[in-house]
Short mmCIF file of C-alpha atoms in Angstrom, two decimals:
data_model
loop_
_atom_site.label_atom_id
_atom_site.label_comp_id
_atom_site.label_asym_id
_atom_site.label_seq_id
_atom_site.Cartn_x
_atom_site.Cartn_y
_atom_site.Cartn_z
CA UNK I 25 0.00 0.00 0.00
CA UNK I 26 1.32 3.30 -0.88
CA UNK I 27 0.26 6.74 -0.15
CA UNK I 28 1.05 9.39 -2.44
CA UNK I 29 0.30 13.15 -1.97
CA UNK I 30 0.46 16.53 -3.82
CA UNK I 31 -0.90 19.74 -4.07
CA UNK I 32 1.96 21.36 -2.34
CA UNK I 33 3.16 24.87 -3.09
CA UNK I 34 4.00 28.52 -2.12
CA UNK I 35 0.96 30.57 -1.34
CA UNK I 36 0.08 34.00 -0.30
CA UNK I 37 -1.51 34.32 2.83
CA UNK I 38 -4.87 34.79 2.80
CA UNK I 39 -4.92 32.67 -0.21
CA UNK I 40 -6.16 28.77 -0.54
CA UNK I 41 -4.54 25.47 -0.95
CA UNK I 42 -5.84 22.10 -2.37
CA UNK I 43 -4.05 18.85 -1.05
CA UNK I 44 -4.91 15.96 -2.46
CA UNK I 45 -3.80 12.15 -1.15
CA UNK I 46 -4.44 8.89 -3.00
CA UNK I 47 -3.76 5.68 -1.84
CA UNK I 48 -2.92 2.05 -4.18
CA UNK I 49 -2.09 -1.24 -4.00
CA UNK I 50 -3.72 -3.97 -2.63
CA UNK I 51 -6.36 -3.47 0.37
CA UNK I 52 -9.61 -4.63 1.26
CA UNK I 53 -11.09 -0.74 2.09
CA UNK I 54 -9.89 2.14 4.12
CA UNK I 55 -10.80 3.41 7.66
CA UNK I 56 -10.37 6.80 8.61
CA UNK I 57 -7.96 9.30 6.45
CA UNK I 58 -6.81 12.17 7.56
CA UNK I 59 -4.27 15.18 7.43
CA UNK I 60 -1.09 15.96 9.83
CA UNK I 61 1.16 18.69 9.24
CA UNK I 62 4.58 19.46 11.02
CA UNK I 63 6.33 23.01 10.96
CA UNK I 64 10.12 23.34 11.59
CA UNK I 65 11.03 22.53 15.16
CA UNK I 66 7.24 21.33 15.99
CA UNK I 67 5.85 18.21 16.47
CA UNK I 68 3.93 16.73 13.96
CA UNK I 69 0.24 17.75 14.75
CA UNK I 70 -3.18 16.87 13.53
CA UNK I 71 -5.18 18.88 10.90
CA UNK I 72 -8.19 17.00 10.00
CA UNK I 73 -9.42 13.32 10.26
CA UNK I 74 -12.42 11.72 8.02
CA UNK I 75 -13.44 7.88 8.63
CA UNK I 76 -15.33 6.35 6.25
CA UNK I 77 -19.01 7.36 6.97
CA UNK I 78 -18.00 11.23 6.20
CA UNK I 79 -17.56 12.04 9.91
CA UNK I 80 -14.92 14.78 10.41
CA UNK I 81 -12.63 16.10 13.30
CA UNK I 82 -10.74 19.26 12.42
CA UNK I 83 -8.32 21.03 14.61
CA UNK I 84 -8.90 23.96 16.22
CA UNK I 85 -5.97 26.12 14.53
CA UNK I 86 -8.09 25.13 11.11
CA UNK I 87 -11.73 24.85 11.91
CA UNK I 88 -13.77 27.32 9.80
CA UNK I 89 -10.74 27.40 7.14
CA UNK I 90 -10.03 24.28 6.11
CA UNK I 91 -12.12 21.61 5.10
CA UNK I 92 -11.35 17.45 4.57
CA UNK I 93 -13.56 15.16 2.60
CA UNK I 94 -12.93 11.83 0.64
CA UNK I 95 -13.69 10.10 -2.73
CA UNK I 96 -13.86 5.93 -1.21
CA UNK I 97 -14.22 5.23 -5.15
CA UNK I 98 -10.88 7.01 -6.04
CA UNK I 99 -9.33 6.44 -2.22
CA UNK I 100 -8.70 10.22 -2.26
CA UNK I 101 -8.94 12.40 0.15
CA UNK I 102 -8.69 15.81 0.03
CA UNK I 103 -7.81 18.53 2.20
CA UNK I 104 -9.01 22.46 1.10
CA UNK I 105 -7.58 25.30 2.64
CA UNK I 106 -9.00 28.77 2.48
CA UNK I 107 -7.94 32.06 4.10
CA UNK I 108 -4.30 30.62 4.60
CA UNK I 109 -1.87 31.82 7.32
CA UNK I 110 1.86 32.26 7.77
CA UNK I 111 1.09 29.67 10.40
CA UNK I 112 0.03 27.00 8.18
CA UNK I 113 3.37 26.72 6.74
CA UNK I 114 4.19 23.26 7.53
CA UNK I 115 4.91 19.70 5.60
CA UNK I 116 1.64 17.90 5.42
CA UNK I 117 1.06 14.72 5.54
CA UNK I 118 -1.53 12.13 4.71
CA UNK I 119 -2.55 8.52 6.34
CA UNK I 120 -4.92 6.23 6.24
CA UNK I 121 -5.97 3.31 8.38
CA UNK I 122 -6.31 0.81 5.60
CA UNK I 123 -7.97 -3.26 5.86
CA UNK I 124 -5.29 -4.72 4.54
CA UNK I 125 -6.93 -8.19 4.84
CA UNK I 126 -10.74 -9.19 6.77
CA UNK I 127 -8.91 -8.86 10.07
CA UNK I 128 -5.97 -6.43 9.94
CA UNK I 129 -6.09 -2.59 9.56
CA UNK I 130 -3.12 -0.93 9.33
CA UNK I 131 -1.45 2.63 9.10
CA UNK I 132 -0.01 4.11 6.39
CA UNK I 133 2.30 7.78 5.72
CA UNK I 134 1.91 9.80 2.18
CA UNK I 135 5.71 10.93 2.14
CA UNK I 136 4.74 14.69 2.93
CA UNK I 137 3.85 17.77 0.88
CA UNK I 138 5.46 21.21 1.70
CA UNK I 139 3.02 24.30 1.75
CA UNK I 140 4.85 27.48 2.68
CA UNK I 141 2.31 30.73 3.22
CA UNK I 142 4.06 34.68 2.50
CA UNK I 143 3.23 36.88 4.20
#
C-alpha cells in the first residue's frame, strides 16, 4: 500500500490550498484518512481526520478554514484550505488506516507535501 500526496506549493496568505492524497495497491477498504502537518522545530500535529461514513474532526488552529472530505471510489482524500496563514506553513502529511486483509487494519504515511504561506 502506498500513499502518495500533492498539491503542495508557495501561497500567499490569505490565499487557498488544495491537497490531495491517494492511496494504491492492494487493500480490502480504508478506515479513517486524515491530514497531519509538522512546521520546523514542531511536532507533527493533527489537521483533519475523516473515517469512512464522512464524519470529520478538524483542529482547532483550522476549523472554519479548512475543510477534509474523501472520494472511497478514487481512495482520495482531500484537504481544502482557504484564508491561509503564515502559520500554516508546515509539511503535510496524509494517512490512512487501511484493511489490509478481513482482520488487519493498518497505518499508512503519504511521504509529505510542503506548503509554505508569504506573508
Amino acid at each position: 500500500v502506498q500513499l502518495q500526496a500533492s498539491g503542495g506549493s508557495l501561497v500567499q496568505a490569505g490565499g487557498s490550498l488544495r491537497l490531495s492524497c491517494v492511496a494504491s495497491g492492494n487493500m480490502f477498504g480504508i478506515n479513517d484518512m486524515g491530514w497531519y502537518r509538522q512546521a520546523p522545530g514542531k511536532q507533527r500535529e493533527l489537521v483533519a481526520v475523516i473515517s469512512l461514513s464522512g464524519r470529520v474532526n478538524v483542529a482547532d488552529s483550522v476549523k472554519g478554514r479548512f475543510t477534509i472530505s474523501r472520494d472511497n471510489a478514487k481512495k482520495t482524500v482531500y484537504l481544502q484550505g482557504n484564508s491561509v496563514k503564515p502559520e500554516d506553513t508546515a509539511v503535510y502529511y496524509c494517512n490512512a488506516d487501511v484493511r489490509v486483509n478481513p482482520f488487519t487494519t493498518r497505518t499508512y504515511w503519504g511521504q509529505g507535501t510542503q506548503v509554505t504561506v508569504s506573508s
